[in-house]
XYZ file of N, CA and C in Angstrom:
870
model
N 3.354 11.116 -75.437
C 3.639 9.824 -74.786
C 4.828 9.952 -73.839
N 5.858 10.690 -74.339
C 7.049 10.865 -73.518
C 6.733 11.682 -72.268
N 5.855 12.699 -72.416
C 5.511 13.536 -71.270
C 4.776 12.727 -70.202
N 3.947 11.779 -70.659
C 3.247 10.924 -69.696
C 4.233 10.044 -68.944
N 5.200 9.487 -69.674
C 6.213 8.655 -69.024
C 7.059 9.473 -68.051
N 7.396 10.711 -68.458
C 8.165 11.574 -67.569
C 7.397 11.880 -66.294
N 6.086 12.147 -66.449
C 5.265 12.420 -65.272
C 5.150 11.213 -64.361
N 5.045 10.035 -64.965
C 4.962 8.814 -64.172
C 6.279 8.538 -63.458
N 7.401 8.757 -64.149
C 8.710 8.572 -63.521
C 8.919 9.552 -62.371
N 8.464 10.790 -62.576
C 8.580 11.795 -61.520
C 7.798 11.376 -60.278
N 6.568 10.913 -60.484
C 5.740 10.488 -59.354
C 6.337 9.287 -58.634
N 6.977 8.407 -59.379
C 7.530 7.190 -58.779
C 8.813 7.458 -57.998
N 9.678 8.312 -58.529
C 11.011 8.464 -57.957
C 11.218 9.789 -57.217
N 10.789 10.894 -57.790
C 11.075 12.200 -57.199
C 10.021 12.640 -56.179
N 8.757 12.325 -56.443
C 7.682 12.821 -55.581
C 7.804 12.329 -54.135
N 8.091 11.042 -53.874
C 8.233 10.607 -52.466
C 9.357 11.342 -51.739
N 10.474 11.538 -52.435
C 11.579 12.266 -51.814
C 11.222 13.708 -51.526
N 10.543 14.358 -52.460
C 10.118 15.744 -52.254
C 9.117 15.853 -51.107
N 8.214 14.887 -51.046
C 7.227 14.896 -49.964
C 7.915 14.788 -48.601
N 8.871 13.860 -48.494
C 9.599 13.685 -47.231
C 10.400 14.930 -46.883
N 11.018 15.556 -47.900
C 11.817 16.758 -47.663
C 10.938 17.886 -47.145
N 9.793 18.081 -47.759
C 8.885 19.141 -47.314
C 8.323 18.832 -45.927
N 7.974 17.560 -45.697
C 7.360 17.179 -44.426
C 8.340 17.260 -43.266
N 9.613 16.941 -43.525
C 10.601 16.857 -42.450
C 11.420 18.134 -42.303
N 11.613 18.882 -43.407
C 12.511 20.045 -43.363
C 11.746 21.360 -43.553
N 11.087 21.518 -44.692
C 10.518 22.822 -45.047
C 9.375 23.224 -44.112
N 8.397 22.334 -43.939
C 7.237 22.678 -43.105
C 7.632 22.913 -41.649
N 8.453 22.044 -41.012
C 8.897 22.342 -39.644
C 9.685 23.653 -39.544
N 10.476 23.974 -40.577
C 11.231 25.223 -40.556
C 10.283 26.429 -40.565
N 9.293 26.395 -41.438
C 8.319 27.494 -41.512
C 7.550 27.601 -40.194
N 7.167 26.463 -39.637
C 6.455 26.466 -38.357
C 7.348 27.014 -37.244
N 8.645 26.680 -37.309
C 9.585 27.202 -36.319
C 9.716 28.711 -36.398
N 9.732 29.241 -37.628
C 9.785 30.701 -37.789
C 8.534 31.334 -37.195
N 7.384 30.693 -37.392
C 6.140 31.197 -36.806
C 6.210 31.211 -35.273
N 6.810 30.174 -34.685
C 6.892 30.090 -33.229
C 7.769 31.186 -32.628
N 8.698 31.731 -33.421
C 9.521 32.828 -32.898
C 8.684 34.077 -32.636
N 7.501 34.124 -33.197
C 6.629 35.292 -33.037
C 5.548 35.071 -31.990
N 5.658 33.986 -31.228
C 4.657 33.667 -30.204
C 5.309 33.529 -28.840
N 4.481 33.430 -27.804
C 4.975 33.253 -26.435
C 4.801 31.809 -25.955
N 4.721 30.872 -26.878
C 4.476 29.468 -26.537
C 5.572 28.932 -25.624
N 5.147 28.160 -24.617
C 6.112 27.589 -23.666
C 6.426 26.123 -23.952
N 5.923 25.610 -25.065
C 6.222 24.238 -25.435
C 5.134 23.252 -25.103
N 4.210 23.601 -24.209
C 3.155 22.670 -23.811
C 1.763 23.292 -23.846
N 1.663 24.590 -23.744
C 0.360 25.252 -23.682
C -0.396 25.103 -24.996
N -1.708 25.068 -24.903
C -2.543 24.935 -26.093
C -2.666 26.252 -26.839
N -2.480 27.358 -26.134
C -2.638 28.682 -26.729
C -1.271 29.265 -27.059
N -1.160 29.846 -28.241
C 0.070 30.523 -28.668
C -0.274 31.977 -28.967
N 0.079 32.882 -28.075
C -0.214 34.298 -28.254
C 0.838 34.960 -29.127
N 0.408 35.773 -30.062
C 1.324 36.463 -30.967
C 1.978 37.627 -30.236
N 3.316 37.652 -30.237
C 4.051 38.718 -29.522
C 4.992 39.479 -30.447
N 4.959 39.201 -31.746
C 5.805 39.919 -32.684
C 7.276 39.562 -32.508
N 8.106 40.596 -32.464
C 9.550 40.386 -32.382
C 10.069 40.494 -30.943
N 9.194 40.323 -29.985
C 9.581 40.417 -28.578
C 10.613 39.356 -28.214
N 10.486 38.161 -28.766
C 11.435 37.086 -28.445
C 12.854 37.417 -28.883
N 12.991 38.143 -29.979
C 14.326 38.516 -30.437
C 14.958 39.533 -29.487
N 14.116 40.339 -28.833
C 14.623 41.204 -27.779
C 15.138 40.393 -26.609
N 14.427 39.276 -26.309
C 14.896 38.379 -25.258
C 16.216 37.722 -25.616
N 16.420 37.452 -26.913
C 17.693 36.874 -27.352
C 18.833 37.851 -27.113
N 18.600 39.120 -27.430
C 19.635 40.141 -27.238
C 20.031 40.244 -25.762
N 19.060 40.089 -24.863
C 19.336 40.196 -23.429
C 19.919 38.912 -22.834
N 19.851 37.825 -23.585
C 20.327 36.535 -23.075
C 21.843 36.447 -23.236
N 22.578 36.863 -22.217
C 24.047 36.851 -22.287
C 24.595 35.429 -22.396
N 23.862 34.460 -21.838
C 24.300 33.074 -21.916
C 24.377 32.581 -23.348
N 23.444 33.025 -24.182
C 23.447 32.603 -25.585
C 24.661 33.151 -26.309
N 24.965 34.417 -26.109
C 26.105 35.021 -26.801
C 27.426 34.455 -26.292
N 27.484 34.123 -25.009
C 28.684 33.481 -24.471
C 28.891 32.109 -25.104
N 27.813 31.337 -25.172
C 27.907 30.004 -25.782
C 28.204 30.102 -27.273
N 27.702 31.148 -27.931
C 27.958 31.333 -29.362
C 29.433 31.659 -29.606
N 30.004 32.506 -28.766
C 31.427 32.821 -28.888
C 32.281 31.570 -28.651
N 31.894 30.771 -27.659
C 32.615 29.521 -27.397
C 32.487 28.577 -28.589
N 31.319 28.566 -29.221
C 31.108 27.718 -30.386
C 31.996 28.153 -31.548
N 32.133 29.459 -31.743
C 33.023 29.964 -32.792
C 34.461 29.507 -32.536
N 34.886 29.605 -31.291
C 36.241 29.164 -30.923
C 36.396 27.675 -31.191
N 35.389 26.908 -30.813
C 35.399 25.461 -31.027
C 35.442 25.131 -32.521
N 34.647 25.832 -33.314
C 34.582 25.589 -34.754
C 35.932 25.852 -35.408
N 36.588 26.931 -35.028
C 37.889 27.271 -35.618
C 38.892 26.146 -35.383
N 38.984 25.683 -34.128
C 39.923 24.611 -33.803
C 39.571 23.323 -34.549
N 38.305 22.931 -34.507
C 37.891 21.657 -35.098
C 38.071 21.664 -36.613
N 37.634 22.723 -37.272
C 37.712 22.786 -38.734
C 39.167 22.731 -39.206
N 40.024 23.507 -38.576
C 41.427 23.541 -38.996
C 42.116 22.202 -38.726
N 41.981 21.692 -37.496
C 42.685 20.456 -37.126
C 42.169 19.270 -37.927
N 40.849 19.144 -38.059
C 40.269 18.010 -38.788
C 40.746 17.991 -40.240
N 40.682 19.124 -40.905
C 41.012 19.150 -42.328
C 42.507 19.007 -42.588
N 43.334 19.632 -41.758
C 44.780 19.467 -41.921
C 45.176 18.020 -41.654
N 44.652 17.454 -40.563
C 44.979 16.077 -40.211
C 44.461 15.093 -41.254
N 43.206 15.277 -41.674
C 42.614 14.362 -42.661
C 43.332 14.454 -43.999
N 43.693 15.655 -44.403
C 44.407 15.836 -45.680
C 45.759 15.138 -45.633
N 46.490 15.321 -44.522
C 47.823 14.717 -44.395
C 47.744 13.191 -44.375
N 46.788 12.644 -43.607
C 46.658 11.191 -43.530
C 46.214 10.615 -44.870
N 45.275 11.299 -45.538
C 44.821 10.833 -46.855
C 45.973 10.841 -47.855
N 46.834 11.835 -47.766
C 48.001 11.899 -48.659
C 48.906 10.688 -48.434
N 49.125 10.355 -47.155
C 49.976 9.208 -46.831
C 49.337 7.886 -47.266
N 48.003 7.817 -47.169
C 47.305 6.576 -47.503
C 47.114 6.368 -49.003
N 47.597 7.304 -49.800
C 47.515 7.135 -51.258
C 48.909 7.111 -51.887
N 49.901 6.811 -51.047
C 51.283 6.757 -51.537
C 51.734 5.328 -51.822
N 50.830 4.362 -51.736
C 51.174 2.986 -52.052
C 51.744 2.197 -50.884
N 51.490 2.651 -49.656
C 51.992 1.932 -48.487
C 51.174 0.658 -48.253
N 51.755 -0.295 -47.558
C 51.066 -1.556 -47.282
C 49.940 -1.343 -46.270
N 48.858 -2.080 -46.463
C 47.737 -2.015 -45.529
C 46.913 -0.751 -45.628
N 46.886 -0.119 -46.790
C 46.136 1.128 -46.954
C 44.655 0.949 -46.628
N 44.050 -0.101 -47.153
C 42.619 -0.323 -46.934
C 42.305 -0.565 -45.458
N 43.198 -1.276 -44.773
C 43.012 -1.523 -43.348
C 43.036 -0.207 -42.569
N 43.994 0.656 -42.874
C 44.099 1.935 -42.171
C 42.920 2.856 -42.492
N 42.458 2.824 -43.740
C 41.303 3.642 -44.101
C 40.079 3.218 -43.297
N 39.857 1.916 -43.196
C 38.726 1.404 -42.411
C 38.890 1.745 -40.940
N 40.120 1.651 -40.433
C 40.368 1.957 -39.025
C 40.105 3.415 -38.698
N 40.549 4.315 -39.569
C 40.329 5.744 -39.327
C 38.855 6.112 -39.456
N 38.114 5.380 -40.287
C 36.700 5.703 -40.495
C 35.817 5.194 -39.357
N 36.264 4.179 -38.627
C 35.444 3.533 -37.599
C 34.854 4.497 -36.567
N 35.618 5.465 -36.029
C 35.024 6.375 -35.034
C 33.794 7.123 -35.535
N 33.717 7.353 -36.851
C 32.572 8.062 -37.409
C 31.295 7.229 -37.337
N 31.433 5.917 -37.183
C 30.273 5.033 -37.108
C 29.658 5.005 -35.718
N 30.396 5.493 -34.716
C 29.909 5.480 -33.339
C 29.051 6.709 -33.103
N 27.864 6.531 -32.561
C 26.973 7.649 -32.282
C 27.587 8.630 -31.294
N 27.234 9.904 -31.444
C 27.810 10.950 -30.607
C 27.590 10.750 -29.117
N 26.403 10.268 -28.738
C 26.111 10.046 -27.324
C 27.017 8.962 -26.752
N 27.094 7.834 -27.454
C 27.956 6.727 -27.014
C 29.411 7.172 -26.990
N 29.811 7.881 -28.030
C 31.185 8.364 -28.130
C 31.545 9.253 -26.943
N 30.622 10.140 -26.569
C 30.873 11.032 -25.448
C 31.059 10.290 -24.139
N 30.226 9.276 -23.899
C 30.342 8.509 -22.651
C 31.628 7.681 -22.622
N 32.035 7.162 -23.782
C 33.295 6.407 -23.849
C 34.467 7.305 -23.473
N 34.513 8.482 -24.086
C 35.620 9.389 -23.814
C 35.510 10.017 -22.425
N 34.308 10.126 -21.897
C 34.164 10.598 -20.511
C 34.849 9.635 -19.559
N 34.681 8.348 -19.805
C 35.363 7.331 -19.004
C 36.879 7.441 -19.175
N 37.320 7.689 -20.411
C 38.759 7.804 -20.673
C 39.353 8.984 -19.923
N 38.723 10.142 -20.025
C 39.270 11.350 -19.396
C 39.157 11.313 -17.874
N 38.083 10.728 -17.353
C 37.845 10.757 -15.904
C 38.451 9.579 -15.161
N 38.612 8.454 -15.833
C 39.120 7.255 -15.154
C 40.488 6.818 -15.675
N 40.571 6.580 -16.977
C 41.806 6.036 -17.557
C 42.959 7.018 -17.395
N 42.751 8.263 -17.808
C 43.827 9.253 -17.704
C 44.224 9.507 -16.254
N 43.241 9.545 -15.360
C 43.533 9.772 -13.943
C 44.356 8.616 -13.377
N 44.010 7.394 -13.765
C 44.782 6.228 -13.316
C 46.224 6.296 -13.816
N 46.382 6.723 -15.076
C 47.728 6.880 -15.626
C 48.491 7.940 -14.853
N 47.820 9.043 -14.532
C 48.473 10.108 -13.777
C 48.878 9.685 -12.385
N 48.026 8.908 -11.731
C 48.342 8.442 -10.376
C 49.503 7.453 -10.371
N 49.597 6.629 -11.398
C 50.651 5.609 -11.430
C 51.984 6.151 -11.940
N 51.934 7.202 -12.754
C 53.172 7.735 -13.327
C 53.610 9.057 -12.710
N 52.675 9.740 -12.040
C 52.998 11.040 -11.466
C 52.934 12.187 -12.455
N 52.411 11.926 -13.661
C 52.291 12.990 -14.657
C 51.162 13.939 -14.249
N 51.492 15.204 -14.046
C 50.504 16.179 -13.573
C 49.398 16.416 -14.600
N 49.713 16.212 -15.862
C 48.723 16.440 -16.911
C 47.508 15.534 -16.751
N 47.721 14.337 -16.178
C 46.642 13.359 -16.063
C 46.203 13.101 -14.618
N 46.743 13.832 -13.663
C 46.410 13.564 -12.255
C 44.960 13.905 -11.933
N 44.418 14.905 -12.610
C 43.029 15.336 -12.380
C 42.264 15.200 -13.696
N 41.005 14.828 -13.593
C 40.180 14.673 -14.796
C 40.150 15.967 -15.600
N 40.357 15.831 -16.901
C 40.307 16.998 -17.776
C 38.943 17.673 -17.736
N 37.903 16.901 -17.470
C 36.544 17.435 -17.529
C 36.195 18.300 -16.326
N 37.075 18.377 -15.348
C 36.832 19.209 -14.160
C 37.412 20.602 -14.304
N 38.148 20.852 -15.363
C 38.763 22.161 -15.594
C 38.205 22.746 -16.883
N 37.765 24.012 -16.894
C 37.143 24.596 -18.086
C 38.019 24.530 -19.331
N 39.297 24.863 -19.205
C 40.188 24.855 -20.364
C 40.412 23.445 -20.885
N 40.714 22.530 -19.972
C 40.956 21.149 -20.380
C 39.689 20.481 -20.895
N 38.538 20.847 -20.337
C 37.274 20.283 -20.810
C 36.991 20.725 -22.245
N 37.320 21.970 -22.545
C 37.161 22.456 -23.928
C 38.102 21.702 -24.868
N 39.345 21.507 -24.427
C 40.305 20.745 -25.230
C 39.803 19.325 -25.451
N 39.208 18.741 -24.410
C 38.666 17.387 -24.523
C 37.567 17.329 -25.591
N 36.708 18.337 -25.618
C 35.663 18.392 -26.645
C 36.262 18.449 -28.044
N 37.294 19.248 -28.203
C 37.950 19.368 -29.501
C 38.597 18.040 -29.893
N 39.271 17.400 -28.949
C 39.948 16.123 -29.214
C 38.950 15.071 -29.678
N 37.840 14.950 -28.969
C 36.840 13.938 -29.312
C 36.217 14.233 -30.674
N 35.924 15.481 -30.943
C 35.324 15.841 -32.232
C 36.281 15.579 -33.385
N 37.550 15.911 -33.186
C 38.552 15.646 -34.224
C 38.672 14.143 -34.454
N 38.679 13.379 -33.375
C 38.783 11.922 -33.470
C 37.594 11.331 -34.229
N 36.411 11.923 -34.025
C 35.216 11.404 -34.673
C 35.107 11.817 -36.140
N 35.396 13.081 -36.447
C 35.138 13.609 -37.778
C 36.246 13.323 -38.788
N 37.468 13.146 -38.312
C 38.603 13.021 -39.233
C 38.454 11.842 -40.185
N 37.946 10.711 -39.696
C 37.853 9.518 -40.529
C 37.004 9.713 -41.764
N 35.875 10.391 -41.623
C 34.991 10.629 -42.765
C 35.649 11.560 -43.771
N 36.320 12.603 -43.253
C 37.005 13.534 -44.150
C 38.185 12.863 -44.856
N 38.826 11.925 -44.183
C 39.937 11.198 -44.798
C 39.454 10.469 -46.051
N 38.290 9.830 -45.964
C 37.768 9.105 -47.128
C 37.498 10.046 -48.303
N 36.986 11.238 -48.005
C 36.718 12.203 -49.076
C 38.024 12.673 -49.708
N 39.010 12.950 -48.864
C 40.303 13.378 -49.403
C 40.995 12.246 -50.161
N 40.849 11.022 -49.665
C 41.428 9.871 -50.384
C 40.814 9.765 -51.780
N 39.509 9.926 -51.873
C 38.840 9.888 -53.177
C 39.365 10.996 -54.088
N 39.614 12.172 -53.491
C 40.162 13.269 -54.271
C 41.559 12.978 -54.780
N 42.411 12.415 -53.923
C 43.773 12.078 -54.329
C 43.777 11.007 -55.417
N 42.891 10.028 -55.282
C 42.841 8.953 -56.277
C 42.305 9.445 -57.616
N 41.605 10.571 -57.597
C 41.078 11.122 -58.846
C 42.029 12.067 -59.553
N 43.196 12.327 -58.960
C 44.175 13.210 -59.599
C 44.712 12.561 -60.874
N 44.895 13.361 -61.884
C 45.401 12.868 -63.163
C 46.883 12.493 -63.042
N 47.196 11.262 -63.362
C 48.589 10.815 -63.327
C 49.435 11.539 -64.369
N 48.833 11.895 -65.511
C 49.571 12.597 -66.560
C 50.046 13.961 -66.065
N 49.171 14.650 -65.319
C 49.534 15.968 -64.791
C 50.657 15.840 -63.772
N 50.557 14.832 -62.901
C 51.586 14.640 -61.875
C 52.921 14.263 -62.501
N 52.885 13.414 -63.525
C 54.120 13.023 -64.206
C 54.741 14.213 -64.931
N 53.896 15.029 -65.539
C 54.398 16.212 -66.247
C 55.069 17.173 -65.268
N 54.489 17.313 -64.079
C 55.077 18.185 -63.064
C 56.432 17.656 -62.610
N 56.524 16.335 -62.462
C 57.801 15.733 -62.052
C 58.864 15.913 -63.127
N 58.457 15.768 -64.375
C 59.396 15.944 -65.493
C 59.894 17.389 -65.544
N 58.995 18.326 -65.239
C 59.375 19.742 -65.249
C 60.234 20.131 -64.051
N 60.459 19.169 -63.138
C 61.342 19.424 -62.002
C 60.661 19.993 -60.778
N 59.333 19.880 -60.688
C 58.613 20.401 -59.526
C 58.933 19.562 -58.293
N 59.333 20.234 -57.210
C 59.632 19.530 -55.969
C 58.347 19.156 -55.254
N 58.490 18.442 -54.119
C 57.311 17.986 -53.394
C 56.424 19.114 -52.931
N 57.019 20.175 -52.321
C 56.226 21.290 -51.807
C 55.618 22.112 -52.932
N 56.400 22.321 -53.988
C 55.882 23.081 -55.136
C 54.730 22.328 -55.787
N 54.883 21.026 -55.930
C 53.832 20.204 -56.521
C 52.565 20.236 -55.655
N 52.770 20.175 -54.331
C 51.629 20.205 -53.412
C 50.893 21.536 -53.485
N 51.629 22.638 -53.487
C 51.028 23.975 -53.457
C 50.417 24.366 -54.797
N 51.120 24.098 -55.892
C 50.715 24.619 -57.198
C 49.875 23.653 -58.022
N 49.930 22.359 -57.697
C 49.214 21.380 -58.528
C 48.187 20.598 -57.716
N 48.658 19.946 -56.645
C 47.751 19.076 -55.878
C 46.642 19.877 -55.206
N 46.984 20.951 -54.498
C 45.973 21.733 -53.781
C 44.888 22.290 -54.701
N 45.252 22.925 -55.838
C 44.187 23.408 -56.738
C 43.291 22.295 -57.263
N 43.904 21.150 -57.603
C 43.106 20.042 -58.114
C 42.255 19.375 -57.036
N 42.633 19.564 -55.767
C 41.893 18.973 -54.646
C 40.834 19.913 -54.069
N 40.653 21.080 -54.674
C 39.749 22.076 -54.087
C 38.310 21.594 -53.998
N 37.879 20.726 -54.905
C 36.503 20.217 -54.806
C 36.325 19.389 -53.541
N 37.324 18.568 -53.217
C 37.276 17.786 -51.973
C 37.392 18.689 -50.759
N 38.238 19.701 -50.845
C 38.392 20.649 -49.738
C 37.090 21.401 -49.491
N 36.402 21.769 -50.567
C 35.111 22.464 -50.428
C 34.115 21.614 -49.655
N 34.009 20.350 -50.016
C 33.068 19.441 -49.354
C 33.440 19.251 -47.889
N 34.713 18.999 -47.616
C 35.155 18.720 -46.249
C 34.997 19.944 -45.351
N 35.312 21.126 -45.870
C 35.136 22.344 -45.081
C 33.664 22.579 -44.766
N 32.804 22.352 -45.750
C 31.367 22.543 -45.526
C 30.842 21.577 -44.468
N 31.231 20.314 -44.572
C 30.751 19.310 -43.621
C 31.260 19.576 -42.211
N 32.534 19.912 -42.076
C 33.081 20.162 -40.734
C 32.503 21.434 -40.134
N 32.309 22.452 -40.952
C 31.710 23.691 -40.449
C 30.300 23.445 -39.913
N 29.470 22.807 -40.724
C 28.075 22.589 -40.323
C 27.979 21.675 -39.105
N 28.786 20.613 -39.072
C 28.741 19.686 -37.940
C 29.264 20.328 -36.666
N 30.332 21.108 -36.793
C 30.918 21.732 -35.603
C 29.979 22.787 -35.014
N 29.348 23.577 -35.853
C 28.429 24.602 -35.353
C 27.230 23.983 -34.653
N 26.760 22.838 -35.156
C 25.553 22.221 -34.620
C 25.841 21.110 -33.609
N 27.047 21.047 -33.072
C 27.397 19.972 -32.146
C 26.481 20.016 -30.921
N 25.932 18.867 -30.583
C 25.072 18.768 -29.397
C 25.280 17.452 -28.657
N 25.251 16.337 -29.387
C 25.286 15.029 -28.730
C 26.585 14.804 -27.958
N 27.724 15.104 -28.577
C 29.001 14.939 -27.884
C 29.108 15.914 -26.720
N 28.639 17.138 -26.930
C 28.639 18.144 -25.866
C 27.809 17.687 -24.673
N 26.668 17.065 -24.954
C 25.779 16.605 -23.889
C 26.373 15.446 -23.107
N 26.867 14.429 -23.795
C 27.319 13.217 -23.119
C 28.717 13.347 -22.530
N 29.567 14.190 -23.105
C 30.935 14.314 -22.608
C 31.034 15.267 -21.429
N 30.478 16.476 -21.548
C 30.622 17.473 -20.478
C 29.288 17.970 -19.932
N 28.218 17.870 -20.731
C 26.908 18.416 -20.356
C 27.011 19.897 -19.970
N 27.974 20.596 -20.585
C 28.171 22.013 -20.292
C 29.062 22.283 -19.098
N 29.411 21.232 -18.349
C 30.238 21.404 -17.156
C 31.695 21.679 -17.546
N 32.499 22.222 -16.608
C 32.091 22.652 -15.265
C 31.453 24.044 -15.269
N 30.340 24.145 -14.560
C 29.627 25.417 -14.351
C 29.222 26.104 -15.654
N 28.842 25.319 -16.638
C 28.356 25.873 -17.892
C 29.419 26.463 -18.799
N 30.687 26.216 -18.506
C 31.771 26.820 -19.292
C 32.015 26.109 -20.620
N 31.426 24.943 -20.830
C 31.589 24.238 -22.105
C 30.249 24.050 -22.809
N 29.295 24.903 -22.507
C 27.976 24.813 -23.139
C 28.013 25.484 -24.503
N 27.846 24.689 -25.543
C 27.826 25.215 -26.906
C 26.451 25.797 -27.232
N 26.380 26.490 -28.372
C 25.165 27.204 -28.745
C 23.964 26.269 -28.891
N 24.157 25.112 -29.526
C 23.039 24.184 -29.735
C 22.488 23.689 -28.403
N 23.365 23.406 -27.455
C 22.909 22.962 -26.149
C 22.174 24.080 -25.413
N 22.667 25.301 -25.535
C 21.989 26.426 -24.878
C 20.589 26.622 -25.450
N 20.461 26.485 -26.767
C 19.148 26.613 -27.403
C 18.194 25.553 -26.872
N 18.676 24.325 -26.766
C 17.832 23.241 -26.249
C 17.403 23.524 -24.808
N 18.355 23.940 -23.984
C 18.042 24.223 -22.580
C 17.045 25.364 -22.463
N 17.208 26.373 -23.278
C 16.301 27.524 -23.223
C 14.885 27.113 -23.621
N 14.756 26.287 -24.659
C 13.433 25.929 -25.166
C 12.741 24.868 -24.319
N 13.465 23.801 -23.961
C 12.806 22.647 -23.346
C 12.976 22.569 -21.833
N 14.026 23.160 -21.293
C 14.209 23.141 -19.841
C 13.630 24.389 -19.198
N 13.949 25.561 -19.781
C 13.435 26.821 -19.226
C 12.027 27.134 -19.701
N 11.491 26.348 -20.625
C 10.136 26.521 -21.163
C 9.958 27.881 -21.840
N 11.016 28.432 -22.395
C 10.922 29.670 -23.173
C 11.094 29.303 -24.650
N 10.094 28.640 -25.181
C 10.202 28.062 -26.510
C 10.350 29.130 -27.582
N 9.668 30.235 -27.434
C 9.767 31.304 -28.426
C 11.168 31.877 -28.496
N 11.761 32.141 -27.336
C 13.120 32.675 -27.296
C 14.112 31.640 -27.819
N 13.937 30.382 -27.389
C 14.823 29.323 -27.841
C 14.751 29.133 -29.344
N 13.536 29.195 -29.905
C 13.383 29.055 -31.350
C 14.001 30.245 -32.077
N 13.908 31.420 -31.489
C 14.534 32.614 -32.081
C 16.051 32.459 -32.100
N 16.606 31.928 -31.016
C 18.052 31.689 -30.967
C 18.464 30.631 -31.984
N 17.630 29.609 -32.144
C 17.914 28.576 -33.140
C 17.894 29.160 -34.550
N 16.970 30.071 -34.812
C 16.887 30.707 -36.126
C 18.122 31.568 -36.384
N 18.561 32.306 -35.376
C 19.766 33.134 -35.515
C 20.978 32.250 -35.767
N 21.078 31.149 -35.036
C 22.191 30.216 -35.234
C 22.161 29.644 -36.652
N 20.971 29.292 -37.126
C 20.832 28.767 -38.488
C 21.298 29.788 -39.526
N 20.891 31.044 -39.361
C 21.274 32.090 -40.315
C 22.786 32.282 -40.316
N 23.401 32.273 -39.124
C 24.857 32.436 -39.029
C 25.570 31.290 -39.746
N 25.140 30.065 -39.472
C 25.772 28.891 -40.103
C 25.559 28.911 -41.613
N 24.348 29.250 -42.053
C 24.052 29.293 -43.483
C 24.912 30.341 -44.194
N 25.072 31.512 -43.570
C 25.864 32.577 -44.192
C 27.336 32.192 -44.267
N 27.880 31.687 -43.162
C 29.298 31.310 -43.145
C 29.563 30.168 -44.115
N 28.691 29.160 -44.113
C 28.866 28.021 -45.023
C 28.726 28.457 -46.475
N 27.770 29.344 -46.748
C 27.582 29.834 -48.105
C 28.800 30.599 -48.612
N 29.358 31.459 -47.764
C 30.559 32.209 -48.140
C 31.731 31.258 -48.359
N 31.858 30.270 -47.475
C 32.950 29.292 -47.610
C 32.849 28.529 -48.930
N 31.658 28.055 -49.259
C 31.470 27.310 -50.507
C 31.754 28.205 -51.712
N 31.290 29.447 -51.654
C 31.511 30.375 -52.768
C 33.003 30.637 -52.986
N 33.732 30.896 -51.893
C 35.154 31.216 -52.004
C 35.973 30.017 -52.468
N 35.682 28.841 -51.914
C 36.461 27.660 -52.302
C 36.089 27.165 -53.695
N 34.829 27.340 -54.093
C 34.425 26.953 -55.449
C 35.186 27.768 -56.496
N 35.475 29.012 -56.170
C 36.201 29.878 -57.112
C 37.630 29.412 -57.325
N 38.147 28.656 -56.354
C 39.524 28.192 -56.438
C 39.658 26.848 -57.171
N 38.513 26.232 -57.492
C 38.558 24.918 -58.126
C 39.022 25.044 -59.587
N 39.829 24.061 -59.981
C 40.311 24.000 -61.359
C 40.107 22.586 -61.881
N 40.163 22.422 -63.183
C 40.044 21.108 -63.811
C 41.365 20.741 -64.459
N 41.707 19.443 -64.311
C 42.969 18.969 -64.897
C 42.889 18.983 -66.413
C-alpha cells in the first residue's frame, strides 16, 4: 500500500519536474553534442556528418580564444569584487544598524532588472550622463564616453556586472551571518579574540557554505554573460569587449557556422563545469559546523 502511495506521490510531484528538466536541459544538450559532429548551418534541412572537423575549426578560430581570454579576465575581476563587496556589506548590514531591511532591499533591486534593460540604462549613463559631467566640470575621466575606449569599456562591463550581481550575493551572505551561533561568537569574545582574529578564525570558516554558493553563482554567471555584453557594448569598440558567449552566438547564428559555434559552446561548458566543480570541491572542504 505504501509503495503505491509512494509511486503516486512521485508521479504527482517529481515526474513533471523531471520531464521538464529532461525536455529543456538534457535532450537539448545531447542534441547539441550531436550538432558538433555535423556541418549544419542552422537552417538547412540536411545535416551531414563531419566527425570532429568542427573542433579543428575551433582551434583555428583565433577570435574565440581571444574572447575566452577576455572572459577569464572579466571573471576574475567580477568574482573577486562581487564577493568581497557583498561580504563586507552583508557584515555591516548584520551589525544592528538602523534601516537594515531598507538597505538590503535597495542593494537587491539591481538584480531584479533584466540584463538587456540594465545594459541600455548604463549605456546612457556612460555615454550621456558621464560625458555631460565631464563637459561641465572639466574632469578628463568623463570627457569621453567610456564605451569608446577598449580599456574603459571593459571596466564599464565589470562595473555594471558588479552592480547587478552584488545585491543577490549580499542576501546570501546576510543569511549566513544571521545563522552564525551567538554562543560561539560570545565564547570567542570572552577568550579575547579581536575583530580580525574572530573574522579570520571563526566567522570565515563558519561562513564557508555561503561563500561556496556565492562563488559558484558568480563564476557561472560571469562566464556565461551575454545580455549585458550585448546591450552595453555589443562587443565594441572593434570587438575588443566581445565575451565568449557572444562570440559563440555570433559564430552560430550570424556567421551560419552552427557546428563550429556549438563546438565552441561545448568547450565553454566543459571549462565552466570543470572550474566550478573544482571551486565547489575546494570550498566544501573548508566548511565547518559550529
